[in-house]
Amino acid sequence: MLKSRSLLLNSARSFRRTTTLLSNQRFYATARTSVLNNSWRNKAYYATLGAAVLGFGLLNAKEAYCDAVLDDKQRRTEGPITDSDPMRLRMEAFVKGLQNRIVSDMEQLDGKQFTRTSWERSEGGEGITCVLQDGNVFEKAGVGISIVYGQLPKAAVEQMRHDRGKEISADGPVPFFAAGISLVIHPHNPNAPTVHLNYRYFEIENPDGTPKMWWFGGGSDLTPSYLFEDDAIHFHQVLKDGCDKYDKKYYSTFKQWCDKYFFIKHRGEARGLGGIFFDDLDDKPADEIFSFIKEMGNRFSLSYIPIMKKRMNMKYTTEMKEWQQLRRGRYVEFNLVWDRGTKFGLQTPGARIEAILMTLPLTARWEYMKEPEEGSTEEDLQEVLKNPRDWIPLD
């Protein structure tokens, strides 16, 4: 019985490989039409599931069967991934390469090497977490990638139906795939800003491994302890130049989305100086959006390294370091109180806690009723955080 099933599966996979490219092209090219004709879009909440699944390898159910895991495993053994392969494999190849390039760039700046931790999921997938602590330049830097095959449990399916408007026709577990890269870098020098980046791809599968639904998400944002306006302008300009290559509306839309998302509501202030943030991006053919994702991911070093080279060796005082620690405390508050992906992850059994908390700084500080002095550089930053600016024209 098992042998017969194996032969049937192998025959089916062989047939599908001759037709996968054509069917995927049809699906990806017509996805926008499907979206417009259905009511399953709800952009405000997709980061929760996407970020949690990606970073932490969370969901674990085995009742549903999907060919994607075995098909992709076989394809990896056959040679380099090309543009004719499923988006799953192309996104996986991209984030692995981007992680290596970013880690190399950060090691050149710091002079010390990252510690690499690899993990695998029995259901399918893997991850690589690279962390540098107590470096010469960086207090803590983490760059992680995750490739996850799994099953959305019935509860998660119901949540996506009711809370997120997703029309998923299933009464039980649903096969899914997620791939992405996430990083947070906290420098020692309080003149140098913290930076965050995340780019991801999420797919809900048909039983034969073809995509039923798909979308991209991500962004990058800057969180300084001291305000240098030229740094903010440079960072936003690099992001806008990348956005403008694909859609003149992207930067304005995603910048405003970033300002709204990274807001510490109980403090009445932004986490930092913003950047871009988006999710559920499927408004163009998948190949075009994937090119946009690669463009923005590859712009990270251009957006951040010039700032670090200017700030990492600047002189600073003990008082400046204390202020940095207070700002780090606000960073922790946002991540633990408001970030939907972090909250989802911490509440999920089997979560990889170390990966979830990789984003937090090595040190932070809280003082009772601490406010910056009037007219100080610390107050300059706080004013901008309470009243976010458009650092470059949105048009």
mmCIF file of C-alpha atoms in Angstrom:
data_model
loop_
_atom_site.group_PDB
_atom_site.id
_atom_site.type_symbol
_atom_site.label_atom_id
_atom_site.label_comp_id
_atom_site.label_asym_id
_atom_site.label_seq_id
_atom_site.Cartn_x
_atom_site.Cartn_y
_atom_site.Cartn_z
ATOM 1 C CA MET A 1 0.000 0.000 0.000
ATOM 2 C CA LEU A 2 2.742 2.435 0.979
ATOM 3 C CA LYS A 3 4.820 1.413 -2.036
ATOM 4 C CA SER A 4 1.892 1.997 -4.389
ATOM 5 C CA ARG A 5 1.229 5.405 -2.868
ATOM 6 C CA SER A 6 4.894 6.304 -3.266
ATOM 7 C CA LEU A 7 4.865 5.354 -6.938
ATOM 8 C CA LEU A 8 1.737 7.385 -7.538
ATOM 9 C CA LEU A 9 3.214 10.417 -5.790
ATOM 10 C CA ASN A 10 6.437 10.184 -7.783
ATOM 11 C CA SER A 11 4.507 9.937 -11.049
ATOM 12 C CA ALA A 12 2.360 12.925 -10.099
ATOM 13 C CA ARG A 13 5.395 14.998 -9.195
ATOM 14 C CA SER A 14 7.113 14.129 -12.463
ATOM 15 C CA PHE A 15 4.068 15.289 -14.402
ATOM 16 C CA ARG A 16 3.730 18.489 -12.392
ATOM 17 C CA ARG A 17 7.314 19.511 -13.005
ATOM 18 C CA THR A 18 6.552 19.781 -16.708
ATOM 19 C CA THR A 19 3.630 22.137 -16.034
ATOM 20 C CA THR A 20 4.555 24.015 -12.828
ATOM 21 C CA LEU A 21 6.013 27.095 -14.535
ATOM 22 C CA LEU A 22 2.958 27.621 -16.747
ATOM 23 C CA SER A 23 0.451 27.151 -13.947
ATOM 24 C CA ASN A 24 2.418 29.375 -11.572
ATOM 25 C CA GLN A 25 2.634 32.118 -14.177
ATOM 26 C CA ARG A 26 -1.127 31.963 -14.682
ATOM 27 C CA PHE A 27 -1.770 32.081 -10.940
ATOM 28 C CA TYR A 28 0.641 34.902 -10.132
ATOM 29 C CA ALA A 29 -0.386 36.987 -13.135
ATOM 30 C CA THR A 30 -4.097 36.760 -12.303
ATOM 31 C CA ALA A 31 -3.813 37.106 -8.538
ATOM 32 C CA ARG A 32 -4.714 40.785 -8.610
ATOM 33 C CA THR A 33 -7.985 40.025 -10.395
ATOM 34 C CA SER A 34 -8.798 37.420 -7.767
ATOM 35 C CA VAL A 35 -8.078 39.913 -5.012
ATOM 36 C CA LEU A 36 -10.333 42.544 -6.506
ATOM 37 C CA ASN A 37 -13.178 40.058 -6.813
ATOM 38 C CA ASN A 38 -12.938 38.812 -3.213
ATOM 39 C CA SER A 39 -13.112 40.379 0.209
ATOM 40 C CA TRP A 40 -10.231 38.641 1.985
ATOM 41 C CA ARG A 41 -7.830 41.611 2.138
ATOM 42 C CA ASN A 42 -7.171 43.242 5.501
ATOM 43 C CA LYS A 43 -3.719 44.766 5.396
ATOM 44 C CA ALA A 44 -3.477 45.959 8.963
ATOM 45 C CA TYR A 45 -2.961 42.550 10.549
ATOM 46 C CA TYR A 46 -1.004 40.210 8.282
ATOM 47 C CA ALA A 47 2.345 41.015 9.905
ATOM 48 C CA THR A 48 1.199 39.083 12.990
ATOM 49 C CA LEU A 49 1.095 35.665 11.394
ATOM 50 C CA GLY A 50 3.826 36.263 8.834
ATOM 51 C CA ALA A 51 6.433 37.553 11.264
ATOM 52 C CA ALA A 52 5.610 35.007 13.945
ATOM 53 C CA VAL A 53 5.744 32.016 11.627
ATOM 54 C CA LEU A 54 8.929 33.199 9.938
ATOM 55 C CA GLY A 55 11.076 34.026 12.891
ATOM 56 C CA PHE A 56 10.021 31.354 15.242
ATOM 57 C CA GLY A 57 8.898 28.186 13.409
ATOM 58 C CA LEU A 58 5.661 28.194 15.326
ATOM 59 C CA LEU A 59 2.800 26.235 13.898
ATOM 60 C CA ASN A 60 2.884 22.492 14.077
ATOM 61 C CA ALA A 61 0.177 20.171 12.765
ATOM 62 C CA LYS A 62 0.529 17.140 10.527
ATOM 63 C CA GLU A 63 -3.009 16.241 9.491
ATOM 64 C CA ALA A 64 -2.892 18.005 6.116
ATOM 65 C CA TYR A 65 -0.631 16.778 3.320
ATOM 66 C CA CYS A 66 1.178 18.957 0.803
ATOM 67 C CA ASP A 67 3.659 17.967 -1.895
ATOM 68 C CA ALA A 68 5.615 21.248 -1.671
ATOM 69 C CA VAL A 69 8.099 20.005 0.941
ATOM 70 C CA LEU A 70 9.189 16.922 -1.011
ATOM 71 C CA ASP A 71 9.087 18.650 -4.393
ATOM 72 C CA ASP A 72 11.259 21.519 -3.181
ATOM 73 C CA LYS A 73 13.680 19.197 -1.425
ATOM 74 C CA GLN A 74 14.150 17.268 -4.653
ATOM 75 C CA ARG A 75 14.563 20.450 -6.698
ATOM 76 C CA ARG A 76 17.375 21.716 -4.449
ATOM 77 C CA THR A 77 19.410 18.630 -5.280
ATOM 78 C CA GLU A 78 19.147 19.254 -9.015
ATOM 79 C CA GLY A 79 21.172 22.457 -9.262
ATOM 80 C CA PRO A 80 20.972 26.258 -8.826
ATOM 81 C CA ILE A 81 17.556 27.865 -8.429
ATOM 82 C CA THR A 82 16.414 29.825 -11.498
ATOM 83 C CA ASP A 83 13.622 32.211 -12.453
ATOM 84 C CA SER A 84 11.555 29.252 -13.667
ATOM 85 C CA ASP A 85 11.342 27.751 -10.166
ATOM 86 C CA PRO A 86 8.491 28.312 -7.693
ATOM 87 C CA MET A 87 8.567 31.587 -5.791
ATOM 88 C CA ARG A 88 9.176 29.614 -2.583
ATOM 89 C CA LEU A 89 12.611 28.519 -3.730
ATOM 90 C CA ARG A 90 13.493 31.864 -5.277
ATOM 91 C CA MET A 91 12.676 33.750 -2.086
ATOM 92 C CA GLU A 92 14.629 31.204 -0.047
ATOM 93 C CA ALA A 93 17.697 31.629 -2.239
ATOM 94 C CA PHE A 94 17.453 35.409 -2.055
ATOM 95 C CA VAL A 95 17.169 35.727 1.731
ATOM 96 C CA LYS A 96 20.039 33.298 2.286
ATOM 97 C CA GLY A 97 22.274 35.291 -0.028
ATOM 98 C CA LEU A 98 21.193 38.614 1.466
ATOM 99 C CA GLN A 99 21.889 37.363 4.989
ATOM 100 C CA ASN A 100 25.426 36.373 4.022
ATOM 101 C CA ARG A 101 26.107 39.736 2.373
ATOM 102 C CA ILE A 102 24.760 41.781 5.283
ATOM 103 C CA VAL A 103 26.620 39.717 7.880
ATOM 104 C CA SER A 104 29.831 40.146 5.889
ATOM 105 C CA ASP A 105 29.322 43.921 5.685
ATOM 106 C CA MET A 106 28.655 44.189 9.427
ATOM 107 C CA GLU A 107 31.685 42.033 10.272
ATOM 108 C CA GLN A 108 33.897 44.324 8.200
ATOM 109 C CA LEU A 109 32.638 47.303 10.194
ATOM 110 C CA ASP A 110 32.949 45.629 13.581
ATOM 111 C CA GLY A 111 36.045 43.483 13.244
ATOM 112 C CA LYS A 112 34.393 40.546 15.028
ATOM 113 C CA GLN A 113 32.430 37.651 13.626
ATOM 114 C CA PHE A 114 28.811 36.660 14.126
ATOM 115 C CA THR A 115 27.864 33.428 15.848
ATOM 116 C CA ARG A 116 25.733 31.269 13.542
ATOM 117 C CA THR A 117 23.014 28.922 14.793
ATOM 118 C CA SER A 118 21.170 26.659 12.349
ATOM 119 C CA TRP A 119 17.929 24.810 13.012
ATOM 120 C CA GLU A 120 15.584 22.520 11.096
ATOM 121 C CA ARG A 121 11.889 21.721 11.341
ATOM 122 C CA SER A 122 10.744 18.119 11.048
ATOM 123 C CA GLU A 123 7.676 19.316 9.109
ATOM 124 C CA GLY A 124 9.934 21.036 6.568
ATOM 125 C CA GLY A 125 12.119 24.096 6.556
ATOM 126 C CA GLU A 126 15.127 25.540 8.290
ATOM 127 C CA GLY A 127 16.570 28.691 9.731
ATOM 128 C CA ILE A 128 19.886 30.414 10.328
ATOM 129 C CA THR A 129 20.291 32.943 13.153
ATOM 130 C CA CYS A 130 23.444 35.080 13.129
ATOM 131 C CA VAL A 131 24.156 37.100 16.281
ATOM 132 C CA LEU A 132 27.051 39.355 17.304
ATOM 133 C CA GLN A 133 27.183 40.476 20.939
ATOM 134 C CA ASP A 134 29.656 42.807 22.654
ATOM 135 C CA GLY A 135 31.436 43.636 19.424
ATOM 136 C CA ASN A 136 33.759 46.553 18.810
ATOM 137 C CA VAL A 137 31.056 48.615 17.110
ATOM 138 C CA PHE A 138 27.819 46.749 17.764
ATOM 139 C CA GLU A 139 26.463 46.022 21.220
ATOM 140 C CA LYS A 140 24.125 43.471 19.658
ATOM 141 C CA ALA A 141 23.328 42.635 16.045
ATOM 142 C CA GLY A 142 21.068 39.845 14.850
ATOM 143 C CA VAL A 143 20.345 38.732 11.285
ATOM 144 C CA GLY A 144 18.008 35.757 10.911
ATOM 145 C CA ILE A 145 16.408 33.884 8.031
ATOM 146 C CA SER A 146 13.604 31.340 8.211
ATOM 147 C CA ILE A 147 12.203 28.894 5.674
ATOM 148 C CA VAL A 148 9.030 27.308 7.059
ATOM 149 C CA TYR A 149 6.673 24.683 5.676
ATOM 150 C CA GLY A 150 3.780 23.817 7.930
ATOM 151 C CA GLN A 151 0.073 23.601 8.536
ATOM 152 C CA LEU A 152 -2.132 26.406 9.735
ATOM 153 C CA PRO A 153 -4.220 24.829 12.516
ATOM 154 C CA LYS A 154 -7.980 25.208 12.390
ATOM 155 C CA ALA A 155 -7.829 27.997 14.980
ATOM 156 C CA ALA A 156 -5.408 29.990 12.823
ATOM 157 C CA VAL A 157 -7.553 29.425 9.742
ATOM 158 C CA GLU A 158 -10.595 30.708 11.620
ATOM 159 C CA GLN A 159 -8.623 33.714 12.833
ATOM 160 C CA MET A 160 -7.585 34.585 9.280
ATOM 161 C CA ARG A 161 -11.192 34.211 8.133
ATOM 162 C CA HIS A 162 -12.802 36.339 10.815
ATOM 163 C CA ASP A 163 -10.124 38.807 11.924
ATOM 164 C CA ARG A 164 -8.318 39.251 8.618
ATOM 165 C CA GLY A 165 -11.056 38.615 6.080
ATOM 166 C CA LYS A 166 -9.247 35.678 4.428
ATOM 167 C CA GLU A 167 -11.565 33.384 2.487
ATOM 168 C CA ILE A 168 -9.895 30.018 3.075
ATOM 169 C CA SER A 169 -12.103 27.045 2.258
ATOM 170 C CA ALA A 170 -11.033 24.444 4.797
ATOM 171 C CA ASP A 171 -12.315 22.940 8.017
ATOM 172 C CA GLY A 172 -8.925 21.718 9.224
ATOM 173 C CA PRO A 173 -5.214 22.435 8.849
ATOM 174 C CA VAL A 174 -4.118 24.255 5.687
ATOM 175 C CA PRO A 175 -0.624 23.884 4.173
ATOM 176 C CA PHE A 176 1.427 27.081 4.136
ATOM 177 C CA PHE A 177 4.934 28.268 3.308
ATOM 178 C CA ALA A 178 6.795 31.300 4.631
ATOM 179 C CA ALA A 179 10.285 32.627 3.959
ATOM 180 C CA GLY A 180 11.957 35.788 5.114
ATOM 181 C CA ILE A 181 14.838 37.694 6.599
ATOM 182 C CA SER A 182 14.781 39.871 9.713
ATOM 183 C CA LEU A 183 17.500 41.927 11.358
ATOM 184 C CA VAL A 184 18.001 44.407 14.180
ATOM 185 C CA ILE A 185 21.327 46.126 14.860
ATOM 186 C CA HIS A 186 22.085 48.044 18.083
ATOM 187 C CA PRO A 187 25.417 49.974 18.049
ATOM 188 C CA HIS A 188 27.472 50.840 21.150
ATOM 189 C CA ASN A 189 27.832 54.532 20.290
ATOM 190 C CA PRO A 190 24.708 56.559 21.209
ATOM 191 C CA ASN A 191 25.339 58.786 18.171
ATOM 192 C CA ALA A 192 24.794 55.783 15.904
ATOM 193 C CA PRO A 193 21.207 54.625 15.273
ATOM 194 C CA THR A 194 19.560 51.248 15.691
ATOM 195 C CA VAL A 195 18.172 49.825 12.456
ATOM 196 C CA HIS A 196 15.540 47.178 11.672
ATOM 197 C CA LEU A 197 14.755 45.310 8.447
ATOM 198 C CA ASN A 198 12.318 42.564 7.529
ATOM 199 C CA TYR A 199 11.279 41.146 4.144
ATOM 200 C CA ARG A 200 9.059 38.084 3.828
ATOM 201 C CA TYR A 201 6.926 35.954 1.513
ATOM 202 C CA PHE A 202 3.857 33.970 2.602
ATOM 203 C CA GLU A 203 1.972 31.361 0.632
ATOM 204 C CA ILE A 204 -1.071 29.208 1.353
ATOM 205 C CA GLU A 205 -0.792 25.975 -0.594
ATOM 206 C CA ASN A 206 -3.056 23.708 -2.546
ATOM 207 C CA PRO A 207 -2.559 20.006 -1.714
ATOM 208 C CA ASP A 208 -0.404 19.609 -4.858
ATOM 209 C CA GLY A 209 2.016 22.310 -3.696
ATOM 210 C CA THR A 210 0.851 25.098 -6.021
ATOM 211 C CA PRO A 211 -0.016 28.447 -4.373
ATOM 212 C CA LYS A 212 -3.623 29.163 -3.466
ATOM 213 C CA MET A 213 -2.865 32.625 -2.017
ATOM 214 C CA TRP A 214 0.369 34.593 -1.735
ATOM 215 C CA TRP A 215 1.656 37.966 -0.572
ATOM 216 C CA PHE A 216 4.857 39.826 0.314
ATOM 217 C CA GLY A 217 5.595 42.081 3.269
ATOM 218 C CA GLY A 218 8.433 43.926 4.914
ATOM 219 C CA GLY A 219 10.215 47.206 5.368
ATOM 220 C CA SER A 220 13.094 48.942 7.107
ATOM 221 C CA ASP A 221 13.223 51.705 9.726
ATOM 222 C CA LEU A 222 15.756 53.789 11.673
ATOM 223 C CA THR A 223 15.738 54.379 15.452
ATOM 224 C CA PRO A 224 18.351 56.868 16.695
ATOM 225 C CA SER A 225 19.046 58.086 20.225
ATOM 226 C CA TYR A 226 20.251 61.455 18.914
ATOM 227 C CA LEU A 227 18.840 63.342 15.963
ATOM 228 C CA PHE A 228 21.037 63.909 12.919
ATOM 229 C CA GLU A 229 18.727 65.187 10.221
ATOM 230 C CA ASP A 230 21.127 64.350 7.402
ATOM 231 C CA ASP A 231 21.075 60.711 8.525
ATOM 232 C CA ALA A 232 17.281 60.632 8.378
ATOM 233 C CA ILE A 233 17.279 62.260 4.940
ATOM 234 C CA HIS A 234 19.886 59.834 3.608
ATOM 235 C CA PHE A 235 18.074 56.767 4.956
ATOM 236 C CA HIS A 236 14.686 57.809 3.569
ATOM 237 C CA GLN A 237 16.131 58.903 0.224
ATOM 238 C CA VAL A 238 17.738 55.504 -0.349
ATOM 239 C CA LEU A 239 14.394 53.833 0.377
ATOM 240 C CA LYS A 240 12.452 56.244 -1.833
ATOM 241 C CA ASP A 241 14.845 55.782 -4.760
ATOM 242 C CA GLY A 242 14.238 52.037 -4.587
ATOM 243 C CA CYS A 243 10.461 52.410 -4.276
ATOM 244 C CA ASP A 244 10.273 54.838 -7.178
ATOM 245 C CA LYS A 245 11.785 52.272 -9.548
ATOM 246 C CA TYR A 246 8.630 50.185 -9.171
ATOM 247 C CA ASP A 247 5.792 52.500 -8.202
ATOM 248 C CA LYS A 248 5.825 56.241 -7.508
ATOM 249 C CA LYS A 249 3.138 55.743 -4.862
ATOM 250 C CA TYR A 250 5.012 53.109 -2.886
ATOM 251 C CA TYR A 251 7.254 55.360 -0.794
ATOM 252 C CA SER A 252 4.505 57.737 0.308
ATOM 253 C CA THR A 253 2.127 54.898 1.160
ATOM 254 C CA PHE A 254 4.678 52.727 2.924
ATOM 255 C CA LYS A 255 6.295 55.627 4.809
ATOM 256 C CA GLN A 256 2.968 56.653 6.304
ATOM 257 C CA TRP A 257 2.161 53.035 7.100
ATOM 258 C CA CYS A 258 5.500 52.754 8.911
ATOM 259 C CA ASP A 259 4.794 55.871 10.995
ATOM 260 C CA LYS A 260 1.461 54.422 12.086
ATOM 261 C CA TYR A 261 2.696 50.918 12.828
ATOM 262 C CA PHE A 262 5.868 51.753 14.803
ATOM 263 C CA PHE A 263 4.066 54.023 17.267
ATOM 264 C CA ILE A 264 4.273 53.490 21.035
ATOM 265 C CA LYS A 265 0.684 54.291 21.937
ATOM 266 C CA HIS A 266 1.089 54.365 25.707
ATOM 267 C CA ARG A 267 3.941 56.883 25.318
ATOM 268 C CA GLY A 268 2.362 58.931 22.560
ATOM 269 C CA GLU A 269 5.503 58.831 20.446
ATOM 270 C CA ALA A 270 7.051 56.993 17.511
ATOM 271 C CA ARG A 271 9.672 54.305 18.082
ATOM 272 C CA GLY A 272 12.070 56.067 15.716
ATOM 273 C CA LEU A 273 12.357 58.133 12.540
ATOM 274 C CA GLY A 274 10.473 55.646 10.407
ATOM 275 C CA GLY A 275 11.228 54.259 6.997
ATOM 276 C CA ILE A 276 8.859 52.022 5.060
ATOM 277 C CA PHE A 277 6.494 49.238 6.137
ATOM 278 C CA PHE A 278 4.039 47.179 4.085
ATOM 279 C CA ASP A 279 2.222 43.864 4.129
ATOM 280 C CA ASP A 280 -0.186 41.853 1.973
ATOM 281 C CA LEU A 281 1.525 43.240 -1.118
ATOM 282 C CA ASP A 282 0.049 41.476 -4.140
ATOM 283 C CA ASP A 283 -1.100 44.388 -6.298
ATOM 284 C CA LYS A 284 1.210 43.448 -9.175
ATOM 285 C CA PRO A 285 2.459 40.165 -10.687
ATOM 286 C CA ALA A 286 4.566 38.198 -8.217
ATOM 287 C CA ASP A 287 7.723 38.436 -10.332
ATOM 288 C CA GLU A 288 7.507 42.222 -10.296
ATOM 289 C CA ILE A 289 6.954 42.420 -6.538
ATOM 290 C CA PHE A 290 9.777 39.948 -5.970
ATOM 291 C CA SER A 291 12.072 42.233 -7.967
ATOM 292 C CA PHE A 292 10.958 45.098 -5.717
ATOM 293 C CA ILE A 293 11.686 43.027 -2.588
ATOM 294 C CA LYS A 294 15.165 42.220 -3.880
ATOM 295 C CA GLU A 295 15.800 45.865 -4.717
ATOM 296 C CA MET A 296 14.878 47.027 -1.229
ATOM 297 C CA GLY A 297 16.738 44.230 0.541
ATOM 298 C CA ASN A 298 19.866 44.923 -1.457
ATOM 299 C CA ARG A 299 19.655 48.602 -0.516
ATOM 300 C CA PHE A 300 20.162 47.919 3.198
ATOM 301 C CA SER A 301 23.915 48.405 3.274
ATOM 302 C CA LEU A 302 23.631 51.554 1.160
ATOM 303 C CA SER A 303 21.056 52.972 3.562
ATOM 304 C CA TYR A 304 22.886 52.156 6.809
ATOM 305 C CA ILE A 305 26.661 51.732 6.411
ATOM 306 C CA PRO A 306 27.383 55.373 5.417
ATOM 307 C CA ILE A 307 25.558 56.491 8.572
ATOM 308 C CA MET A 308 27.519 54.070 10.738
ATOM 309 C CA LYS A 309 30.844 55.179 9.274
ATOM 310 C CA LYS A 310 30.042 58.777 10.242
ATOM 311 C CA ARG A 311 28.773 58.028 13.756
ATOM 312 C CA MET A 312 30.446 54.921 15.161
ATOM 313 C CA ASN A 313 33.648 56.687 16.306
ATOM 314 C CA MET A 314 32.128 59.955 17.531
ATOM 315 C CA LYS A 315 32.878 60.982 21.109
ATOM 316 C CA TYR A 316 30.117 60.674 23.691
ATOM 317 C CA THR A 317 29.552 61.195 27.398
ATOM 318 C CA THR A 318 28.211 59.021 30.192
ATOM 319 C CA GLU A 319 25.030 61.086 30.130
ATOM 320 C CA MET A 320 24.584 60.366 26.419
ATOM 321 C CA LYS A 321 24.989 56.649 27.057
ATOM 322 C CA GLU A 322 22.325 56.801 29.771
ATOM 323 C CA TRP A 323 19.949 58.533 27.361
ATOM 324 C CA GLN A 324 20.613 55.817 24.795
ATOM 325 C CA GLN A 325 19.667 53.210 27.384
ATOM 326 C CA LEU A 326 16.399 55.024 28.085
ATOM 327 C CA ARG A 327 15.623 55.047 24.362
ATOM 328 C CA ARG A 328 16.453 51.349 24.217
ATOM 329 C CA GLY A 329 13.866 50.875 26.959
ATOM 330 C CA ARG A 330 11.245 52.425 24.667
ATOM 331 C CA TYR A 331 12.360 50.034 21.915
ATOM 332 C CA VAL A 332 11.757 47.113 24.262
ATOM 333 C CA GLU A 333 8.353 48.500 25.233
ATOM 334 C CA PHE A 334 7.188 48.646 21.636
ATOM 335 C CA ASN A 335 8.415 45.171 20.788
ATOM 336 C CA LEU A 336 6.893 43.484 23.830
ATOM 337 C CA VAL A 337 3.675 45.494 24.132
ATOM 338 C CA TRP A 338 2.666 46.489 20.608
ATOM 339 C CA ASP A 339 4.513 44.421 18.004
ATOM 340 C CA ARG A 340 1.974 41.892 16.777
ATOM 341 C CA GLY A 341 4.497 39.328 15.581
ATOM 342 C CA THR A 342 6.320 39.277 18.918
ATOM 343 C CA LYS A 343 3.088 38.959 20.906
ATOM 344 C CA PHE A 344 1.807 36.161 18.681
ATOM 345 C CA GLY A 345 5.090 34.310 18.993
ATOM 346 C CA LEU A 346 5.323 34.526 22.773
ATOM 347 C CA GLN A 347 1.793 33.181 23.122
ATOM 348 C CA THR A 348 2.357 30.210 20.831
ATOM 349 C CA PRO A 349 3.414 26.800 22.224
ATOM 350 C CA GLY A 350 6.671 25.552 20.743
ATOM 351 C CA ALA A 351 7.923 29.009 19.793
ATOM 352 C CA ARG A 352 11.674 29.623 19.457
ATOM 353 C CA ILE A 353 11.949 32.153 22.269
ATOM 354 C CA GLU A 354 15.602 33.016 21.626
ATOM 355 C CA ALA A 355 14.759 33.909 18.021
ATOM 356 C CA ILE A 356 11.780 36.012 19.117
ATOM 357 C CA LEU A 357 13.855 38.033 21.568
ATOM 358 C CA MET A 358 16.860 38.359 19.247
ATOM 359 C CA THR A 359 15.584 41.818 18.322
ATOM 360 C CA LEU A 360 15.919 43.217 21.834
ATOM 361 C CA PRO A 361 18.982 45.259 22.840
ATOM 362 C CA LEU A 362 21.609 43.755 25.108
ATOM 363 C CA THR A 363 21.075 46.563 27.656
ATOM 364 C CA ALA A 364 18.268 49.018 28.407
ATOM 365 C CA ARG A 365 17.220 51.391 31.172
ATOM 366 C CA TRP A 366 14.085 52.758 32.833
ATOM 367 C CA GLU A 367 14.012 55.767 35.152
ATOM 368 C CA TYR A 368 10.975 57.102 36.965
ATOM 369 C CA MET A 369 9.527 60.303 35.424
ATOM 370 C CA LYS A 370 12.685 60.996 33.409
ATOM 371 C CA GLU A 371 12.252 63.841 30.924
ATOM 372 C CA PRO A 372 14.878 65.569 28.743
ATOM 373 C CA GLU A 373 16.017 69.048 29.684
ATOM 374 C CA GLU A 374 14.417 71.936 27.848
ATOM 375 C CA GLY A 375 16.445 73.004 24.832
ATOM 376 C CA SER A 376 18.640 69.892 24.909
ATOM 377 C CA THR A 377 19.562 67.610 22.016
ATOM 378 C CA GLU A 378 17.590 64.902 23.769
ATOM 379 C CA GLU A 379 14.499 67.095 23.625
ATOM 380 C CA ASP A 380 15.109 67.645 19.901
ATOM 381 C CA LEU A 381 14.749 63.930 19.323
ATOM 382 C CA GLN A 382 11.699 63.596 21.531
ATOM 383 C CA GLU A 383 9.940 66.395 19.667
ATOM 384 C CA VAL A 384 10.427 64.579 16.364
ATOM 385 C CA LEU A 385 9.191 61.319 17.855
ATOM 386 C CA LYS A 386 6.019 62.968 19.122
ATOM 387 C CA ASN A 387 5.493 64.797 15.819
ATOM 388 C CA PRO A 388 6.855 62.624 12.977
ATOM 389 C CA ARG A 389 8.232 64.476 9.953
ATOM 390 C CA ASP A 390 8.368 63.832 6.240
ATOM 391 C CA TRP A 391 12.146 63.834 5.826
ATOM 392 C CA ILE A 392 11.916 64.057 2.045
ATOM 393 C CA PRO A 393 8.992 65.039 -0.192
ATOM 394 C CA LEU A 394 6.382 62.296 -0.409
ATOM 395 C CA ASP A 395 5.582 63.003 -4.074
#
